[in-house]
C-alpha atoms as an extended CHARMM CRD file, in Angstrom:
* protein
*
       134  EXT
         1         1  LEU       CA             -4.4970000000       -1.0830000000       -3.6190000000  PROA      1               0.0000000000
         2         2  ALA       CA             -7.0050000000        2.2710000000       -2.6120000000  PROA      2               0.0000000000
         3         3  ALA       CA             -5.9280000000        4.2340000000       -5.6710000000  PROA      3               0.0000000000
         4         4  GLY       CA             -7.4240000000        1.1440000000       -8.0990000000  PROA      4               0.0000000000
         5         5  LEU       CA            -10.5960000000        1.5010000000       -5.6970000000  PROA      5               0.0000000000
         6         6  LEU       CA            -10.7260000000        5.1480000000       -6.3810000000  PROA      6               0.0000000000
         7         7  LEU       CA            -10.1030000000        4.6310000000       -9.9270000000  PROA      7               0.0000000000
         8         8  ALA       CA            -12.9120000000        1.7040000000      -10.2830000000  PROA      8               0.0000000000
         9         9  ALA       CA            -15.1360000000        3.9020000000       -8.0420000000  PROA      9               0.0000000000
        10        10  SER       CA            -15.0330000000        6.5270000000      -10.6390000000  PROA      10              0.0000000000
        11        11  ALA       CA            -15.1840000000        4.4080000000      -13.6180000000  PROA      11              0.0000000000
        12        12  LEU       CA            -18.6980000000        2.2660000000      -12.5590000000  PROA      12              0.0000000000
        13        13  MET       CA            -19.8560000000        6.3020000000      -11.6940000000  PROA      13              0.0000000000
        14        14  VAL       CA            -19.3080000000        6.4680000000      -15.8290000000  PROA      14              0.0000000000
        15        15  TRP       CA            -20.7280000000        2.6050000000      -15.7790000000  PROA      15              0.0000000000
        16        16  ALA       CA            -24.1540000000        3.9790000000      -13.9840000000  PROA      16              0.0000000000
        17        17  GLN       CA            -24.4090000000        7.3370000000      -16.5040000000  PROA      17              0.0000000000
        18        18  ARG       CA            -24.0720000000        4.7560000000      -19.9400000000  PROA      18              0.0000000000
        19        19  CYS       CA            -26.9450000000        2.1770000000      -18.3490000000  PROA      19              0.0000000000
        20        20  LEU       CA            -28.9070000000        5.4020000000      -17.5600000000  PROA      20              0.0000000000
        21        21  ASP       CA            -28.8850000000        6.2770000000      -21.3740000000  PROA      21              0.0000000000
        22        22  ARG       CA            -29.6980000000        2.7190000000      -22.2410000000  PROA      22              0.0000000000
        23        23  GLY       CA            -32.8000000000        2.5600000000      -19.2010000000  PROA      23              0.0000000000
        24        24  ARG       CA            -30.8000000000        0.0970000000      -17.5950000000  PROA      24              0.0000000000
        25        25  GLN       CA            -31.8310000000        1.0930000000      -14.0680000000  PROA      25              0.0000000000
        26        26  GLY       CA            -30.9600000000       -2.7260000000      -12.2580000000  PROA      26              0.0000000000
        27        27  ARG       CA            -27.7490000000       -2.1410000000      -13.5300000000  PROA      27              0.0000000000
        28        28  LEU       CA            -27.3600000000        1.3930000000      -12.9100000000  PROA      28              0.0000000000
        29        29  ARG       CA            -28.2660000000        1.0280000000       -9.1310000000  PROA      29              0.0000000000
        30        30  LEU       CA            -25.5350000000       -1.8470000000       -8.9130000000  PROA      30              0.0000000000
        31        31  ALA       CA            -22.8060000000        0.5530000000      -10.8160000000  PROA      31              0.0000000000
        32        32  VAL       CA            -23.9020000000        2.8710000000       -7.8980000000  PROA      32              0.0000000000
        33        33  LEU       CA            -23.4780000000        0.2670000000       -4.9700000000  PROA      33              0.0000000000
        34        34  LEU       CA            -20.7440000000       -0.7460000000       -5.9910000000  PROA      34              0.0000000000
        35        35  ALA       CA            -18.6950000000        2.6640000000       -6.6380000000  PROA      35              0.0000000000
        36        36  MET       CA            -20.1490000000        3.4600000000       -2.9050000000  PROA      36              0.0000000000
        37        37  GLY       CA            -18.1260000000        0.1240000000       -1.5680000000  PROA      37              0.0000000000
        38        38  ALA       CA            -14.9960000000        0.9470000000       -3.9160000000  PROA      38              0.0000000000
        39        39  ALA       CA            -14.8620000000        4.7770000000       -2.5070000000  PROA      39              0.0000000000
        40        40  ILE       CA            -15.3120000000        3.3240000000        1.1090000000  PROA      40              0.0000000000
        41        41  GLY       CA            -12.7990000000        0.6210000000        0.9770000000  PROA      41              0.0000000000
        42        42  ALA       CA             -9.8280000000        2.8260000000       -0.5520000000  PROA      42              0.0000000000
        43        43  LEU       CA            -10.8800000000        5.6670000000        2.0800000000  PROA      43              0.0000000000
        44        44  ALA       CA            -10.8720000000        2.7980000000        4.6370000000  PROA      44              0.0000000000
        45        45  LEU       CA             -7.5760000000        1.1250000000        3.6370000000  PROA      45              0.0000000000
        46        46  ASP       CA             -5.8710000000        4.8280000000        3.4500000000  PROA      46              0.0000000000
        47        47  LEU       CA             -6.6860000000        5.6340000000        6.7450000000  PROA      47              0.0000000000
        48        48  GLY       CA             -5.5940000000        1.5850000000        7.8970000000  PROA      48              0.0000000000
        49        49  VAL       CA             -2.0100000000        2.4540000000        6.5990000000  PROA      49              0.0000000000
        50        50  TYR       CA             -1.9340000000        6.1080000000        8.1140000000  PROA      50              0.0000000000
        51        51  LEU       CA             -3.4780000000        4.7390000000       11.6360000000  PROA      51              0.0000000000
        52        52  GLN       CA             -0.7540000000        1.1500000000       11.5760000000  PROA      52              0.0000000000
        53        53  ILE       CA              2.4670000000        3.3360000000       10.5750000000  PROA      53              0.0000000000
        54        54  GLY       CA              1.7250000000        5.3250000000       13.7290000000  PROA      54              0.0000000000
        55        55  LEU       CA              0.8440000000        9.0670000000       12.8020000000  PROA      55              0.0000000000
        56        56  ALA       CA             -0.1230000000       11.1190000000       15.8290000000  PROA      56              0.0000000000
        57        57  PRO       CA             -1.6450000000       14.2420000000       14.5230000000  PROA      57              0.0000000000
        58        58  ARG       CA             -0.7650000000       15.8610000000       18.3150000000  PROA      58              0.0000000000
        59        59  ALA       CA              2.7920000000       14.6680000000       17.7090000000  PROA      59              0.0000000000
        60        60  ASP       CA              3.7950000000       17.1020000000       14.7240000000  PROA      60              0.0000000000
        61        61  ALA       CA              3.1470000000       18.8450000000       12.1660000000  PROA      61              0.0000000000
        62        62  TRP       CA              2.9590000000       16.5370000000        9.1740000000  PROA      62              0.0000000000
        63        63  SER       CA              0.9610000000       14.3100000000       11.4750000000  PROA      63              0.0000000000
        64        64  ALA       CA             -1.5240000000       16.7670000000       12.1260000000  PROA      64              0.0000000000
        65        65  THR       CA             -1.2210000000       17.6880000000        8.2440000000  PROA      65              0.0000000000
        66        66  VAL       CA             -1.8980000000       13.9840000000        7.0440000000  PROA      66              0.0000000000
        67        67  ALA       CA             -4.5630000000       13.8760000000        9.3960000000  PROA      67              0.0000000000
        68        68  ALA       CA             -5.9380000000       17.2980000000        8.4380000000  PROA      68              0.0000000000
        69        69  LEU       CA             -6.0390000000       15.5060000000        4.6130000000  PROA      69              0.0000000000
        70        70  VAL       CA             -7.4380000000       12.4990000000        5.4440000000  PROA      70              0.0000000000
        71        71  ALA       CA            -10.2600000000       13.7510000000        7.9630000000  PROA      71              0.0000000000
        72        72  TRP       CA            -11.2610000000       15.9510000000        5.0420000000  PROA      72              0.0000000000
        73        73  GLN       CA            -11.1350000000       12.6540000000        2.3130000000  PROA      73              0.0000000000
        74        74  CYS       CA            -13.3370000000       11.1860000000        5.1680000000  PROA      74              0.0000000000
        75        75  PHE       CA            -15.5870000000       13.5630000000        4.3060000000  PROA      75              0.0000000000
        76        76  HSD       CA            -16.1200000000       13.6750000000        1.5850000000  PROA      76              0.0000000000
        77        77  ALA       CA            -16.7270000000       10.0600000000        1.6890000000  PROA      77              0.0000000000
        78        78  LEU       CA            -19.7360000000       11.0410000000        3.5890000000  PROA      78              0.0000000000
        79        79  VAL       CA            -20.8420000000       13.3740000000        1.3710000000  PROA      79              0.0000000000
        80        80  LEU       CA            -20.0530000000       10.5340000000       -1.3550000000  PROA      80              0.0000000000
        81        81  LEU       CA            -22.3040000000        8.0800000000        0.5120000000  PROA      81              0.0000000000
        82        82  VAL       CA            -25.5780000000       10.6380000000        0.8810000000  PROA      82              0.0000000000
        83        83  MET       CA            -25.3600000000       10.8190000000       -2.4630000000  PROA      83              0.0000000000
        84        84  GLY       CA            -25.0830000000        7.4780000000       -4.0360000000  PROA      84              0.0000000000
        85        85  SER       CA            -27.8440000000        6.7770000000       -1.5040000000  PROA      85              0.0000000000
        86        86  TYR       CA            -29.9410000000        9.8000000000       -3.2700000000  PROA      86              0.0000000000
        87        87  VAL       CA            -29.0530000000        8.8620000000       -6.7450000000  PROA      87              0.0000000000
        88        88  LEU       CA            -30.4410000000        4.9860000000       -5.5420000000  PROA      88              0.0000000000
        89        89  ALA       CA            -33.4730000000        6.8220000000       -3.6990000000  PROA      89              0.0000000000
        90        90  ARG       CA            -34.6670000000        8.3930000000       -6.8940000000  PROA      90              0.0000000000
        91        91  SER       CA            -34.0240000000        5.2080000000       -9.1510000000  PROA      91              0.0000000000
        92        92  TRP       CA            -36.0250000000        3.0710000000       -6.8210000000  PROA      92              0.0000000000
        93        93  ALA       CA            -39.0390000000        5.5490000000       -7.2280000000  PROA      93              0.0000000000
        94        94  GLY       CA            -38.8610000000        5.8080000000      -11.2510000000  PROA      94              0.0000000000
        95        95  ARG       CA            -37.3300000000        9.3640000000      -10.6220000000  PROA      95              0.0000000000
        96        96  LEU       CA            -34.5470000000        9.2100000000      -12.1490000000  PROA      96              0.0000000000
        97        97  ARG       CA            -34.7410000000        8.9670000000      -16.1550000000  PROA      97              0.0000000000
        98        98  GLY       CA            -33.2390000000        9.7620000000      -19.0740000000  PROA      98              0.0000000000
        99        99  ASN       CA            -35.2360000000       13.3450000000      -19.1630000000  PROA      99              0.0000000000
       100       100  ALA       CA            -34.4190000000       13.2170000000      -15.8290000000  PROA      100             0.0000000000
       101       101  ARG       CA            -30.9670000000       12.6100000000      -14.9270000000  PROA      101             0.0000000000
       102       102  ALA       CA            -29.1260000000       15.9380000000      -13.1820000000  PROA      102             0.0000000000
       103       103  THR       CA            -28.8480000000       13.7160000000       -9.9580000000  PROA      103             0.0000000000
       104       104  LEU       CA            -26.9920000000       11.5340000000      -11.3460000000  PROA      104             0.0000000000
       105       105  ASP       CA            -24.8860000000       13.7130000000      -13.3870000000  PROA      105             0.0000000000
       106       106  ASN       CA            -24.2130000000       15.8350000000      -10.4150000000  PROA      106             0.0000000000
       107       107  THR       CA            -23.2490000000       12.9210000000       -8.8160000000  PROA      107             0.0000000000
       108       108  ALA       CA            -20.7370000000       11.3570000000      -11.1790000000  PROA      108             0.0000000000
       109       109  LEU       CA            -19.1120000000       14.8070000000      -10.9350000000  PROA      109             0.0000000000
       110       110  MET       CA            -18.5890000000       15.4610000000       -7.5410000000  PROA      110             0.0000000000
       111       111  TRP       CA            -17.4340000000       11.7530000000       -7.4440000000  PROA      111             0.0000000000
       112       112  HSD       CA            -14.5090000000       12.0690000000      -10.0320000000  PROA      112             0.0000000000
       113       113  GLY       CA            -13.9900000000       15.4150000000       -7.8530000000  PROA      113             0.0000000000
       114       114  THR       CA            -13.4990000000       13.4330000000       -4.8250000000  PROA      114             0.0000000000
       115       115  VAL       CA            -11.4740000000       10.7610000000       -6.4160000000  PROA      115             0.0000000000
       116       116  ALA       CA             -8.7850000000       13.0900000000       -7.8270000000  PROA      116             0.0000000000
       117       117  GLN       CA             -9.0690000000       15.4610000000       -4.9540000000  PROA      117             0.0000000000
       118       118  ALA       CA             -8.3660000000       11.6570000000       -2.6360000000  PROA      118             0.0000000000
       119       119  LEU       CA             -5.4760000000       10.8580000000       -5.1890000000  PROA      119             0.0000000000
       120       120  ALA       CA             -3.5710000000       13.8670000000       -5.2310000000  PROA      120             0.0000000000
       121       121  GLY       CA             -4.3470000000       13.8000000000       -1.1760000000  PROA      121             0.0000000000
       122       122  MET       CA             -2.7590000000       10.2140000000       -1.5160000000  PROA      122             0.0000000000
       123       123  ALA       CA              0.2800000000       11.1840000000       -3.0530000000  PROA      123             0.0000000000
       124       124  LEU       CA              1.4690000000       14.6290000000       -1.5410000000  PROA      124             0.0000000000
       125       125  VAL       CA              1.4700000000       12.5160000000        1.3140000000  PROA      125             0.0000000000
       126       126  ARG       CA              3.6520000000        9.6600000000        0.3440000000  PROA      126             0.0000000000
       127       127  TRP       CA              5.7360000000       11.2860000000       -1.9790000000  PROA      127             0.0000000000
       128       128  LEU       CA              6.7430000000       14.6290000000       -0.6860000000  PROA      128             0.0000000000
       129       129  PRO       CA              8.7610000000       13.4990000000        2.7750000000  PROA      129             0.0000000000
       130       130  ALA       CA             10.6310000000       11.6550000000       -0.1160000000  PROA      130             0.0000000000
       131       131  TRP       CA             11.3760000000       14.7480000000       -2.4700000000  PROA      131             0.0000000000
       132       132  MET       CA             12.1240000000       16.8480000000        0.4030000000  PROA      132             0.0000000000
       133       133  GLY       CA             14.8400000000       14.5120000000        1.5940000000  PROA      133             0.0000000000
       134       134  GLY       CA             12.6140000000       13.3210000000        4.9180000000  PROA      134             0.0000000000
């Protein structure tokens, strides 16, 4: 479910870019808000899973590695919230336009990179122990 939310967040940022191309600021704002919610929801689900299975960062190296990956993703989720908020502020101020779109394009690029990184981290944490016979 978390992976689906991440992919949806990325798709919503693509939709936001298309909305800007068509001059639809209201839909752009909705897309960014939904993308922010999906990204945070995915992080909350993923973090909840790790807490539920009882990983303790001080217990062993694997738990510490997983905690570091989750902390790294939390940092990037916070960055996405700041960037998404900035896009919204520029949109509401009338500063986000088709000819002044670097804010949205850079935010979308960061969004896609963060989603790819999160998916890779989730895959690593879930599949590596099985690949190693654990």
